[in-house]
Short mmCIF file of C-alpha atoms in Angstrom, two decimals:
data_model
loop_
_atom_site.label_atom_id
_atom_site.label_comp_id
_atom_site.label_asym_id
_atom_site.label_seq_id
_atom_site.Cartn_x
_atom_site.Cartn_y
_atom_site.Cartn_z
CA MET A 10 52.42 108.35 64.30
CA ARG A 11 51.58 108.16 60.55
CA LEU A 12 51.35 111.59 58.88
CA HIS A 13 48.22 112.02 56.83
CA TRP A 14 48.82 112.80 53.17
CA ILE A 15 47.14 116.23 53.43
CA LEU A 16 49.46 117.32 56.23
CA ALA A 17 52.43 115.93 54.31
CA THR A 18 51.49 117.90 51.20
CA ILE A 19 51.14 121.13 53.22
CA ALA A 20 54.52 120.48 54.84
CA THR A 21 56.29 119.64 51.60
CA ALA A 22 57.40 123.19 50.71
CA ALA A 23 58.65 124.03 54.18
CA LEU A 24 60.40 120.77 55.00
CA TRP A 25 62.00 120.18 51.60
CA GLY A 26 62.85 123.89 51.19
CA ALA A 27 64.35 124.23 54.65
CA ALA A 28 66.47 121.13 54.20
CA GLY A 29 67.67 122.48 50.88
CA GLY A 30 69.06 125.74 52.33
CA ALA A 31 68.15 129.42 52.00
CA GLY A 32 68.06 129.35 48.21
CA ALA A 33 65.42 126.57 47.94
CA ARG A 34 62.00 127.46 46.53
CA ALA A 35 58.51 126.42 47.50
CA GLN A 36 56.79 123.33 46.10
CA GLY A 37 60.06 121.38 46.09
CA LEU A 38 61.60 123.35 43.17
CA THR A 39 65.26 124.32 43.28
CA PRO A 40 66.96 127.32 41.69
CA ARG A 41 68.93 124.91 39.47
CA ASP A 42 65.84 123.63 37.66
CA SER A 43 62.65 125.61 38.10
CA THR A 44 60.89 123.43 35.51
CA GLU A 45 61.08 120.30 37.66
CA LYS A 46 57.60 119.00 38.47
CA GLN A 47 56.82 118.83 42.15
CA VAL A 48 57.27 115.56 44.01
CA GLN A 49 54.55 115.37 46.66
CA ILE A 50 54.40 113.21 49.76
CA LEU A 51 51.09 111.37 49.92
CA ASN A 52 51.98 109.34 52.98
CA THR A 53 54.87 108.53 55.33
CA ASP A 54 55.25 107.30 58.92
CA ARG A 55 58.38 109.29 59.78
CA LEU A 56 59.95 112.35 58.21
CA SER A 57 63.43 113.65 59.05
CA ARG A 58 66.51 115.19 57.51
CA GLY A 59 70.21 114.59 57.63
CA ASN A 60 73.27 114.15 55.41
CA VAL A 61 74.68 111.43 53.17
CA GLY A 62 78.31 112.38 52.88
CA ASP A 63 78.28 116.09 52.04
CA ASP A 64 74.77 115.95 50.57
CA PRO A 65 71.82 117.21 52.62
CA VAL A 66 68.93 114.76 52.40
CA GLN A 67 65.38 114.25 53.53
CA ILE A 68 64.49 110.80 54.91
CA LEU A 69 61.01 109.29 54.72
CA GLU A 70 60.32 105.98 56.44
CA GLY A 71 57.42 103.59 56.85
CA HIS A 72 54.59 103.35 54.35
CA VAL A 73 55.94 105.98 51.95
CA ARG A 74 53.83 107.12 49.02
CA LEU A 75 54.98 109.81 46.59
CA VAL A 76 53.56 111.29 43.40
CA GLN A 77 55.16 113.28 40.59
CA ASP A 78 52.84 114.23 37.75
CA SER A 79 51.48 110.85 36.44
CA THR A 80 54.14 108.82 38.26
CA ARG A 81 53.39 107.25 41.67
CA LEU A 82 56.07 105.76 43.90
CA TRP A 83 55.87 103.41 46.90
CA ALA A 84 58.66 102.31 49.27
CA ASN A 85 59.46 101.51 52.88
CA ARG A 86 62.26 104.10 52.94
CA VAL A 87 63.07 107.08 50.72
CA ILE A 88 66.14 109.33 50.76
CA ARG A 89 65.73 112.52 48.79
CA TYR A 90 68.89 114.45 47.89
CA LEU A 91 67.88 118.09 48.29
CA GLU A 92 70.55 119.62 46.12
CA ARG A 93 70.41 116.97 43.41
CA ASP A 94 67.61 115.42 41.28
CA ARG A 95 68.02 112.15 43.10
CA VAL A 96 65.70 109.96 45.15
CA VAL A 97 66.70 106.58 46.56
CA LEU A 98 63.84 104.18 47.31
CA THR A 99 64.36 100.91 49.21
CA GLY A 100 62.20 98.16 50.65
CA ARG A 101 59.21 96.89 48.65
CA VAL A 102 59.68 99.58 46.02
CA MET A 103 57.09 100.14 43.28
CA ILE A 104 56.77 102.78 40.55
CA VAL A 105 53.51 103.07 38.60
CA GLU A 106 53.45 105.05 35.36
CA ARG A 107 50.43 105.04 33.01
CA GLY A 108 49.52 101.38 33.45
CA ASP A 109 53.04 100.08 34.04
CA SER A 110 54.27 99.02 37.46
CA LEU A 111 57.92 98.39 38.26
CA ARG A 112 58.86 96.59 41.48
CA ALA A 113 62.35 96.08 42.91
CA ASP A 114 64.34 95.88 46.14
CA SER A 115 65.72 99.35 45.49
CA ILE A 116 65.47 102.10 42.87
CA VAL A 117 67.64 105.16 42.39
CA TYR A 118 65.35 107.66 40.66
CA ASN A 119 66.14 110.91 38.83
CA THR A 120 63.17 113.22 39.45
CA ARG A 121 64.05 115.67 36.67
CA ILE A 122 64.32 113.26 33.71
CA LYS A 123 62.18 110.54 35.37
CA GLU A 124 64.69 107.74 34.96
CA GLY A 125 65.52 105.06 37.49
CA ARG A 126 68.04 102.32 38.17
CA ALA A 127 66.29 99.30 39.71
CA THR A 128 68.17 96.47 41.42
CA GLY A 129 67.14 93.27 43.17
CA ASN A 130 64.15 91.13 42.11
CA VAL A 131 63.06 93.52 39.38
CA TRP A 132 59.54 92.89 38.11
CA LEU A 133 57.88 94.96 35.36
CA THR A 134 54.22 94.34 34.49
CA ASP A 135 51.34 96.01 32.66
CA GLY A 136 48.82 93.44 33.89
CA ASP A 137 49.23 91.17 30.87
CA VAL A 138 52.97 90.71 30.47
CA ASP A 139 55.54 90.16 33.24
CA VAL A 140 59.27 90.81 32.85
CA TYR A 141 61.76 89.68 35.51
CA ALA A 142 65.47 90.45 35.94
CA PRO A 143 68.05 91.13 38.68
CA SER A 144 68.42 94.77 37.55
CA ALA A 145 67.09 97.28 35.04
CA TRP A 146 67.05 100.89 33.85
CA TYR A 147 63.56 102.43 33.76
CA TYR A 148 62.70 105.42 31.52
CA ALA A 149 59.26 106.66 32.57
CA ASN A 150 58.77 109.28 29.85
CA GLU A 151 59.56 106.77 27.10
CA LYS A 152 57.83 103.86 28.86
CA ARG A 153 60.95 101.85 28.12
CA THR A 154 62.83 99.47 30.39
CA VAL A 155 66.35 98.13 29.74
CA PHE A 156 67.36 94.86 31.41
CA ASP A 157 71.11 94.32 31.43
CA ARG A 158 71.25 90.64 32.45
CA ASP A 159 69.28 87.42 32.88
CA VAL A 160 65.91 88.74 31.72
CA ARG A 161 62.72 86.65 31.43
CA LEU A 162 59.46 87.77 29.79
CA VAL A 163 56.24 85.83 30.42
CA ASP A 164 53.22 86.52 28.22
CA SER A 165 50.40 83.95 28.37
CA LEU A 166 51.87 80.89 26.58
CA THR A 167 55.08 82.70 25.57
CA VAL A 168 58.29 82.76 27.61
CA LEU A 169 61.27 84.78 26.37
CA ARG A 170 64.69 84.55 28.04
CA SER A 171 68.05 86.21 27.31
CA LYS A 172 71.09 87.81 28.89
CA GLY A 173 69.77 91.32 28.18
CA GLY A 174 67.02 93.24 26.47
CA GLU A 175 64.57 96.13 26.30
CA TYR A 176 60.81 96.32 26.66
CA PHE A 177 58.73 99.13 25.11
CA SER A 178 55.44 99.24 27.01
CA ASP A 179 53.39 101.46 24.67
CA GLU A 180 54.45 99.49 21.60
CA LYS A 181 54.18 96.16 23.46
CA ARG A 182 57.50 95.23 21.88
CA ALA A 183 60.48 93.37 23.32
CA GLU A 184 64.04 93.63 21.96
CA PHE A 185 66.11 90.86 23.53
CA TYR A 186 69.75 90.05 22.78
CA HIS A 187 72.60 87.68 23.69
CA ASP A 188 71.64 83.97 23.70
CA VAL A 189 67.91 84.52 23.34
CA VAL A 190 65.45 81.65 23.84
CA LEU A 191 61.74 81.99 23.02
CA ASP A 192 59.16 79.29 23.82
CA GLU A 193 55.56 79.53 22.68
CA ASP A 194 52.80 77.16 21.54
CA ARG A 195 54.57 74.23 19.79
CA THR A 196 57.55 76.48 18.87
CA HIS A 197 61.04 76.87 20.37
CA LEU A 198 63.31 79.63 18.97
CA GLU A 199 66.95 80.41 19.71
CA ALA A 200 68.95 83.30 18.22
CA ASP A 201 71.56 85.94 18.97
CA SER A 202 68.79 88.56 19.15
CA VAL A 203 64.98 88.50 18.98
CA THR A 204 62.29 91.11 18.44
CA TYR A 205 58.90 90.07 19.86
CA PHE A 206 55.59 91.86 19.23
CA ARG A 207 53.11 90.88 21.93
CA GLU A 208 49.84 91.90 20.29
CA THR A 209 50.50 90.05 17.00
CA GLU A 210 52.63 87.20 18.45
CA ILE A 211 55.25 87.89 15.78
CA SER A 212 58.90 87.20 16.55
CA ILE A 213 62.01 88.02 14.51
CA GLY A 214 65.29 86.23 15.19
CA ARG A 215 68.71 87.30 13.96
CA GLY A 216 72.02 85.48 14.05
CA ARG A 217 72.51 81.69 14.46
CA VAL A 218 68.78 81.07 14.35
CA PHE A 219 67.45 77.69 15.50
CA VAL A 220 63.72 76.88 15.50
CA GLN A 221 61.91 73.75 16.66
CA ARG A 222 58.32 73.06 15.65
CA ILE A 223 56.48 70.27 17.51
CA GLY A 224 53.66 68.31 15.89
CA GLY A 225 50.99 69.65 13.60
CA GLY A 226 48.34 71.04 15.95
CA GLU A 227 44.69 70.14 16.21
CA GLY A 228 42.99 67.90 13.67
CA VAL A 229 46.13 66.12 12.46
CA SER A 230 46.82 62.41 12.57
CA GLU A 231 48.26 60.91 15.73
CA SER A 232 51.49 59.92 13.95
CA ASP A 233 52.04 63.41 12.57
CA SER A 234 51.48 64.94 16.01
CA LEU A 235 54.77 63.23 16.94
CA SER A 236 56.68 64.91 14.11
CA GLN A 237 59.50 67.34 14.85
CA SER A 238 60.74 70.09 12.52
CA TYR A 239 64.01 71.96 13.08
CA LEU A 240 65.01 75.10 11.15
CA PHE A 241 68.41 76.79 10.95
CA GLY A 242 69.36 80.10 9.33
CA ASP A 243 70.75 83.61 9.78
CA TYR A 244 67.35 85.35 10.03
CA ALA A 245 63.89 84.11 11.01
CA PHE A 246 60.41 85.64 10.93
CA ASN A 247 57.74 83.72 12.82
CA ASP A 248 54.03 84.59 12.96
CA ASN A 249 52.83 81.94 15.37
CA ARG A 250 49.19 83.07 15.32
CA ASN A 251 48.87 82.78 11.52
CA GLY A 252 51.28 79.85 11.12
CA ILE A 253 53.90 81.61 8.96
CA SER A 254 57.69 81.27 9.24
CA ASN A 255 60.51 82.56 7.02
CA ILE A 256 64.12 81.45 7.36
CA VAL A 257 66.80 83.30 5.36
CA GLY A 258 70.53 82.78 4.99
CA ASP A 259 71.77 79.26 4.25
CA ALA A 260 68.48 77.94 5.60
CA LEU A 261 68.10 74.30 6.63
CA LEU A 262 65.02 72.24 7.50
CA ALA A 263 65.41 68.92 9.33
CA GLN A 264 62.08 67.13 9.73
CA PHE A 265 61.64 63.87 11.64
CA ARG A 266 58.52 61.78 11.99
CA ARG A 267 58.58 59.44 15.00
CA ASP A 268 56.60 56.54 16.33
CA SER A 269 55.20 56.37 19.86
CA THR A 270 58.52 55.08 21.23
CA GLY A 271 60.45 58.09 19.90
CA VAL A 272 62.16 56.22 17.01
CA ASP A 273 62.41 58.04 13.67
CA THR A 274 60.33 56.49 10.90
CA ASP A 275 61.06 59.13 8.26
CA THR A 276 63.56 61.97 7.82
CA LEU A 277 63.58 64.97 5.47
CA LEU A 278 66.45 67.43 5.08
CA MET A 279 66.07 70.53 2.89
CA ARG A 280 68.65 73.26 2.44
CA ALA A 281 68.25 76.51 0.46
CA THR A 282 68.98 80.22 0.63
CA ARG A 283 65.43 80.89 1.88
CA LEU A 284 62.66 78.72 3.35
CA ASP A 285 59.06 79.91 3.78
CA VAL A 286 56.80 77.75 5.94
CA PHE A 287 52.99 78.06 6.04
CA ARG A 288 50.83 76.10 8.50
CA LYS A 289 47.06 76.02 8.16
CA ASP A 290 45.02 73.37 9.97
CA SER A 291 46.15 70.04 8.48
CA LEU A 292 48.34 71.57 5.73
CA GLN A 293 52.00 72.47 6.03
CA ARG A 294 53.54 74.13 2.97
CA LEU A 295 57.25 74.75 2.59
CA ILE A 296 58.61 76.92 -0.23
CA ALA A 297 62.37 76.73 -0.81
CA VAL A 298 64.15 79.30 -2.97
CA ASP A 299 67.63 79.31 -4.54
CA SER A 300 70.10 76.39 -4.46
CA VAL A 301 67.58 73.87 -3.14
CA ARG A 302 68.91 70.50 -1.96
CA VAL A 303 66.70 67.74 -0.56
CA TRP A 304 67.57 64.44 1.08
CA GLN A 305 65.44 61.55 2.25
CA ARG A 306 66.52 57.98 2.85
CA LYS A 307 65.17 56.83 -0.55
CA PHE A 308 64.94 60.10 -2.47
CA ALA A 309 67.12 63.15 -3.15
CA ALA A 310 66.86 66.21 -5.40
CA VAL A 311 68.40 69.55 -6.35
CA ALA A 312 66.64 72.50 -8.01
CA ASP A 313 66.42 76.28 -8.12
CA SER A 314 63.16 76.24 -6.14
CA SER A 315 60.62 73.80 -4.72
CA VAL A 316 57.20 73.61 -3.04
CA TYR A 317 56.60 70.91 -0.44
CA ASP A 318 53.08 70.16 0.86
CA ARG A 319 52.35 67.92 3.82
CA ILE A 320 48.70 67.05 4.56
CA ALA A 321 47.93 65.19 7.78
CA LEU A 322 44.26 64.47 8.56
CA GLU A 323 42.98 62.47 11.50
CA GLY A 324 42.10 58.94 10.38
CA ARG A 325 43.80 59.29 6.97
CA PRO A 326 47.32 58.41 5.74
CA LEU A 327 49.83 61.24 5.59
CA ARG A 328 50.01 62.79 2.09
CA GLU A 329 53.14 64.54 0.81
CA SER A 330 53.90 66.33 -2.44
CA ASN A 331 57.23 67.86 -3.46
CA ARG A 332 57.44 69.95 -6.64
CA PHE A 333 60.76 71.11 -8.10
CA TYR A 334 61.37 73.86 -10.66
CA GLU A 335 64.17 75.32 -12.83
CA GLU A 336 66.39 72.44 -14.00
CA PRO A 337 65.53 70.00 -11.23
CA MET A 338 67.49 66.78 -10.84
CA ALA A 339 66.26 63.91 -8.65
CA TRP A 340 67.62 60.53 -7.60
CA TYR A 341 65.77 57.39 -6.59
CA GLN A 342 67.85 54.26 -5.97
CA PHE A 343 70.00 53.94 -9.13
CA TYR A 344 67.89 56.39 -11.18
CA GLN A 345 68.73 59.99 -11.99
CA ILE A 346 65.81 62.00 -13.37
CA THR A 347 65.78 65.50 -14.89
CA GLY A 348 63.27 67.78 -16.64
CA ASP A 349 61.76 71.27 -16.66
CA SER A 350 59.66 70.49 -13.58
CA LEU A 351 59.32 67.49 -11.32
CA ARG A 352 56.72 66.35 -8.79
CA ALA A 353 57.08 63.50 -6.30
CA THR A 354 54.17 62.33 -4.14
CA ALA A 355 54.12 59.99 -1.15
CA THR A 356 51.54 58.32 1.07
CA ALA A 357 52.28 57.35 4.67
CA GLY A 358 55.96 58.10 4.09
CA SER A 359 56.30 55.86 0.98
CA ILE A 360 56.74 57.37 -2.50
CA ASP A 361 53.90 56.45 -4.87
CA SER A 362 54.42 58.59 -8.01
CA LEU A 363 56.95 60.73 -9.84
CA LEU A 364 55.88 63.08 -12.66
CA VAL A 365 58.27 65.03 -14.90
CA ARG A 366 57.03 67.61 -17.40
CA GLY A 367 59.19 69.08 -20.17
CA ASN A 368 62.43 67.52 -21.45
CA ALA A 369 62.07 64.48 -19.21
CA PHE A 370 65.17 62.31 -18.95
CA ALA A 371 65.79 59.23 -16.82
CA ALA A 372 69.20 57.57 -16.52
CA GLN A 373 69.84 54.34 -14.62
CA GLU A 374 73.22 52.97 -13.73
CA ASP A 375 73.63 49.24 -14.26
CA THR A 376 76.44 48.56 -11.82
CA THR A 377 76.95 45.01 -13.14
CA ILE A 378 77.90 46.02 -16.69
CA GLU A 379 78.90 49.60 -15.76
CA ARG A 380 76.66 51.20 -18.37
CA ILE A 381 73.90 53.83 -18.20
CA HIS A 382 70.39 52.97 -19.43
CA GLN A 383 68.63 56.07 -20.81
CA LEU A 384 65.03 57.15 -21.34
CA ARG A 385 63.79 60.51 -22.64
CA GLY A 386 60.61 62.21 -23.87
CA GLU A 387 58.46 65.25 -23.26
CA ASN A 388 56.89 63.80 -20.07
CA LEU A 389 57.65 60.94 -17.68
CA MET A 390 55.50 59.16 -15.11
CA GLY A 391 56.87 56.72 -12.57
CA LEU A 392 54.58 54.64 -10.34
CA PHE A 393 55.69 52.99 -7.11
CA ARG A 394 54.29 50.58 -4.55
CA GLU A 395 55.72 50.60 -1.03
CA ASP A 396 58.77 52.48 -2.33
CA SER A 397 59.34 49.85 -5.05
CA LEU A 398 59.32 51.04 -8.68
CA GLN A 399 56.51 49.39 -10.67
CA SER A 400 56.57 51.21 -14.02
CA LEU A 401 58.02 54.07 -16.05
CA ARG A 402 56.13 55.65 -18.95
CA VAL A 403 57.56 58.32 -21.27
CA TRP A 404 55.54 60.27 -23.88
CA PRO A 405 55.44 61.77 -26.50
CA GLN A 406 58.55 61.57 -28.75
CA ALA A 407 59.94 58.88 -26.52
CA GLU A 408 63.43 57.44 -26.94
CA ALA A 409 65.44 54.87 -25.03
CA ILE A 410 68.84 53.23 -24.93
CA TYR A 411 68.95 49.90 -23.17
CA TYR A 412 71.96 47.61 -22.70
CA ARG A 413 71.64 43.83 -22.65
CA SER A 414 73.83 41.64 -20.50
CA ASN A 415 74.96 38.03 -20.91
CA ASP A 416 75.12 35.20 -18.40
CA THR A 417 78.61 36.18 -17.31
CA GLY A 418 77.58 39.73 -16.45
CA GLY A 419 79.11 41.36 -19.52
CA VAL A 420 77.54 43.57 -22.19
CA ASP A 421 75.71 41.55 -24.85
CA GLY A 422 74.63 44.44 -27.07
CA ALA A 423 72.40 47.48 -26.94
CA VAL A 424 69.01 48.64 -28.23
CA ARG A 425 67.98 52.12 -29.28
CA ALA A 426 64.19 52.45 -29.43
CA SER A 427 61.76 55.25 -30.19
CA GLY A 428 57.97 55.71 -30.34
CA ASP A 429 55.14 57.92 -29.23
CA THR A 430 55.22 56.16 -25.86
CA ILE A 431 57.73 53.86 -24.17
CA LEU A 432 56.64 51.72 -21.22
CA LEU A 433 58.88 49.90 -18.77
CA GLN A 434 57.51 47.56 -16.10
CA PHE A 435 59.44 46.21 -13.11
CA ALA A 436 59.16 43.48 -10.49
CA ASN A 437 61.41 43.49 -7.43
CA ASN A 438 63.20 46.46 -9.01
CA GLU A 439 64.17 44.37 -12.07
CA LEU A 440 63.02 45.21 -15.61
CA LYS A 441 60.39 42.70 -16.81
CA LEU A 442 58.85 44.49 -19.81
CA PHE A 443 60.15 47.04 -22.32
CA LYS A 444 57.61 48.21 -24.89
CA ALA A 445 57.53 51.02 -27.46
CA LEU A 446 54.02 51.99 -28.61
CA SER A 447 52.92 53.64 -31.90
CA GLY A 448 55.44 54.83 -34.48
CA THR A 449 58.08 52.53 -33.09
CA GLN A 450 61.59 52.16 -34.41
CA ASN A 451 64.20 49.85 -32.88
CA VAL A 452 67.89 49.54 -33.73
CA MET A 453 69.94 46.62 -32.37
CA TYR A 454 73.68 47.04 -31.80
CA PRO A 455 76.07 44.13 -31.25
CA VAL A 456 78.83 44.81 -28.78
CA ALA A 457 81.38 45.66 -31.45
CA LEU A 458 79.11 48.28 -33.09
CA ILE A 459 77.84 50.12 -30.01
CA PRO A 460 78.65 53.81 -30.63
CA SER A 461 80.93 55.65 -28.25
CA PRO A 462 79.67 57.72 -26.68
CA PHE A 463 76.19 56.22 -26.91
CA GLU A 464 73.90 58.92 -25.57
CA LEU A 465 70.45 60.36 -26.15
CA GLN A 466 70.02 64.10 -26.63
CA GLY A 467 70.06 65.87 -23.28
CA PHE A 468 72.05 63.12 -21.54
CA ARG A 469 73.56 64.13 -18.19
CA TRP A 470 75.00 61.79 -15.59
CA GLN A 471 76.03 63.65 -12.43
CA PRO A 472 75.89 61.36 -9.38
CA GLU A 473 78.29 63.68 -7.55
CA ARG A 474 75.48 66.26 -7.28
CA ARG A 475 73.26 63.88 -5.32
CA PRO A 476 72.70 65.42 -1.85
CA ALA A 477 73.88 63.38 1.13
CA MET A 478 72.79 63.74 4.73
CA GLU A 479 76.31 64.37 6.00
CA ARG A 480 76.84 67.18 3.44
CA LEU A 481 73.58 68.97 4.23
CA LEU A 482 74.13 68.85 7.99
CA ASP A 483 77.37 70.71 8.65
CA PRO A 484 79.20 69.69 11.86
CA GLU A 485 78.09 72.69 13.96
CA ARG A 486 74.41 72.28 13.12
CA LYS A 487 74.55 68.51 13.47
CA THR A 488 76.09 68.81 16.94
CA ARG A 489 73.41 71.28 18.00
CA LEU A 490 70.61 69.15 16.54
CA ASP A 491 71.89 65.88 18.04
CA ALA A 492 72.21 67.46 21.50
CA PHE A 493 68.73 68.94 21.35
CA ARG A 494 67.13 65.69 20.14
CA ALA A 495 69.00 63.60 22.70
CA ALA A 496 67.71 65.86 25.47
CA ALA A 497 64.18 65.32 24.10
CA GLY A 498 64.62 61.53 24.08
CA GLU A 499 64.42 61.19 20.28
CA ARG A 500 66.50 58.69 18.33
CA ASP A 501 67.09 57.40 14.82
CA GLU A 502 65.60 54.17 13.56
CA PRO A 503 67.58 51.14 14.81
#
C-alpha cells in the first residue's frame, strides 16, 4: 500500500529518529549537525529499517519522492544512513535543483553539503542543454557538475565531447579537458581543453588547437561553399555567432578551395604568431601579425603583418586581396619584389594585379645567363592575365638594370636606364618592350665594362627566404591535416 505524502511527513520524525537511536532529534536532525535541513518523504510505497554493515539505515522502496529545501529527489529505492549524512538512491534516480535535473542509475548523496556522486547513464539538463556521461560529481549549492570521463554536451547545433569536464549551470559555461572536440555550425574545433559559453556561443581552446571551417555560409558562390579552412595554434578564441576567430601561438592557416569532385583548385598557407579571422556575410578577413609567411602555388610572401580579404558573392567571381606591411618581400615565378607595402589581388583564383608603394624594387633571375635584372622606383604596378605577367610599371624616379644575352645564351652587355617612369611589357612571360619615359637616361655597358657588383640602390636578392609548402607545414600538422582531409574525401589536384 502506497503511503500518502502527508502521512510520510508526519511519520518522518518518529521513524527516522527511532532508527537513529535515543539521541536522534525530531525533524530528521541529528545531534552531530543540528543545522542540517530536514529531508522529508513526499512519497514511498514501502518504508522499513535495517543495517548496512554496522550502520543503521532506513529503506524506502517503490515510487520514492524526497525533498530537502529547494532540492527534490526521485528514485525507486533509497537507503538513508541514520548516523551519517548519506543517502543512496538507485533505480531511475533524478535530482532537481533550481531548474537543473540530474538523472542516473544511482546517486550517493550527502544531505549536509548537498553533494552527490552519480554513476550509470548520467544525464544533466536544464531544458536547453543536455550533458551525458557514465559518471559525475554533482554540487547542488554551486550548481556545478564534474564529469570525470567520456562526457558529451549537446546544445542545439553544438556538440562538445571530451574525456572530462565541468558544467556550471548558472553561468551556462562548460570547462572541458583532455582531447576535446567541439562541433557547431560549419566549425570543428579540437584542443587539449575548451571553455564554452552557451549564451554567447563563444568557445576558447587551449593547447594543440585545430579548427576546421567549412564553406562560407549563405549568399556565397557555389564554388566558395566548397572551400575548407584549417587553423592550427596554441590558443583559439571563436565567436561563432559573430564570425570572429583568433589563433595565437605559431598560428597556421591552410585554406583549400575544391571543385564539385573534391579536387583542390587553389591552396593558401599562411603562418604567423597570431591570426585574426572575421567572417561577415560574403566577406572573410584574415589579419596576420608577426613573422608572416604566405605560400600559394604561384605566389609567396613574407612580412611583419598582412591583411587578407576574400569576397565571395553568388553569381560573381571570387575576389581576393592580400596586403603586406613592414618590409614585405614577395615572389612570383622568377621575380622577387620588395617595398614599404605590397598588395596583391586575384579574381577567380588567378592573380590580376600587384601594387607596391614606397621603395619598390623588383629583381628577376635570368637563369640562362645567371644574372639578376633589377627595377626600382617609388611605386610599382604589375598587371597579369590568367596568372601570366603582362606589364610592369615603375614611377617616379625609376631605374633599371637589364642584361642582354647573345644567341649562344651568354651575356652580351647590360643597360642601366632611368626616367620618371619605366614600362616593361611581356608576352608568354618574355620581355617584349622596355621603355623609359620622360627625363630618360640610358647607359650601355659592353661585357668587359659591366661593373661588379652591378646593383641598384636597395638591391636585395634572398631566394632562400621564399616560403615553401613543406616548410610551413611541419610534419605533425601535415600528418593531422592529411588524415582529416582524407577522412573527408578531399584530395589535391591531379
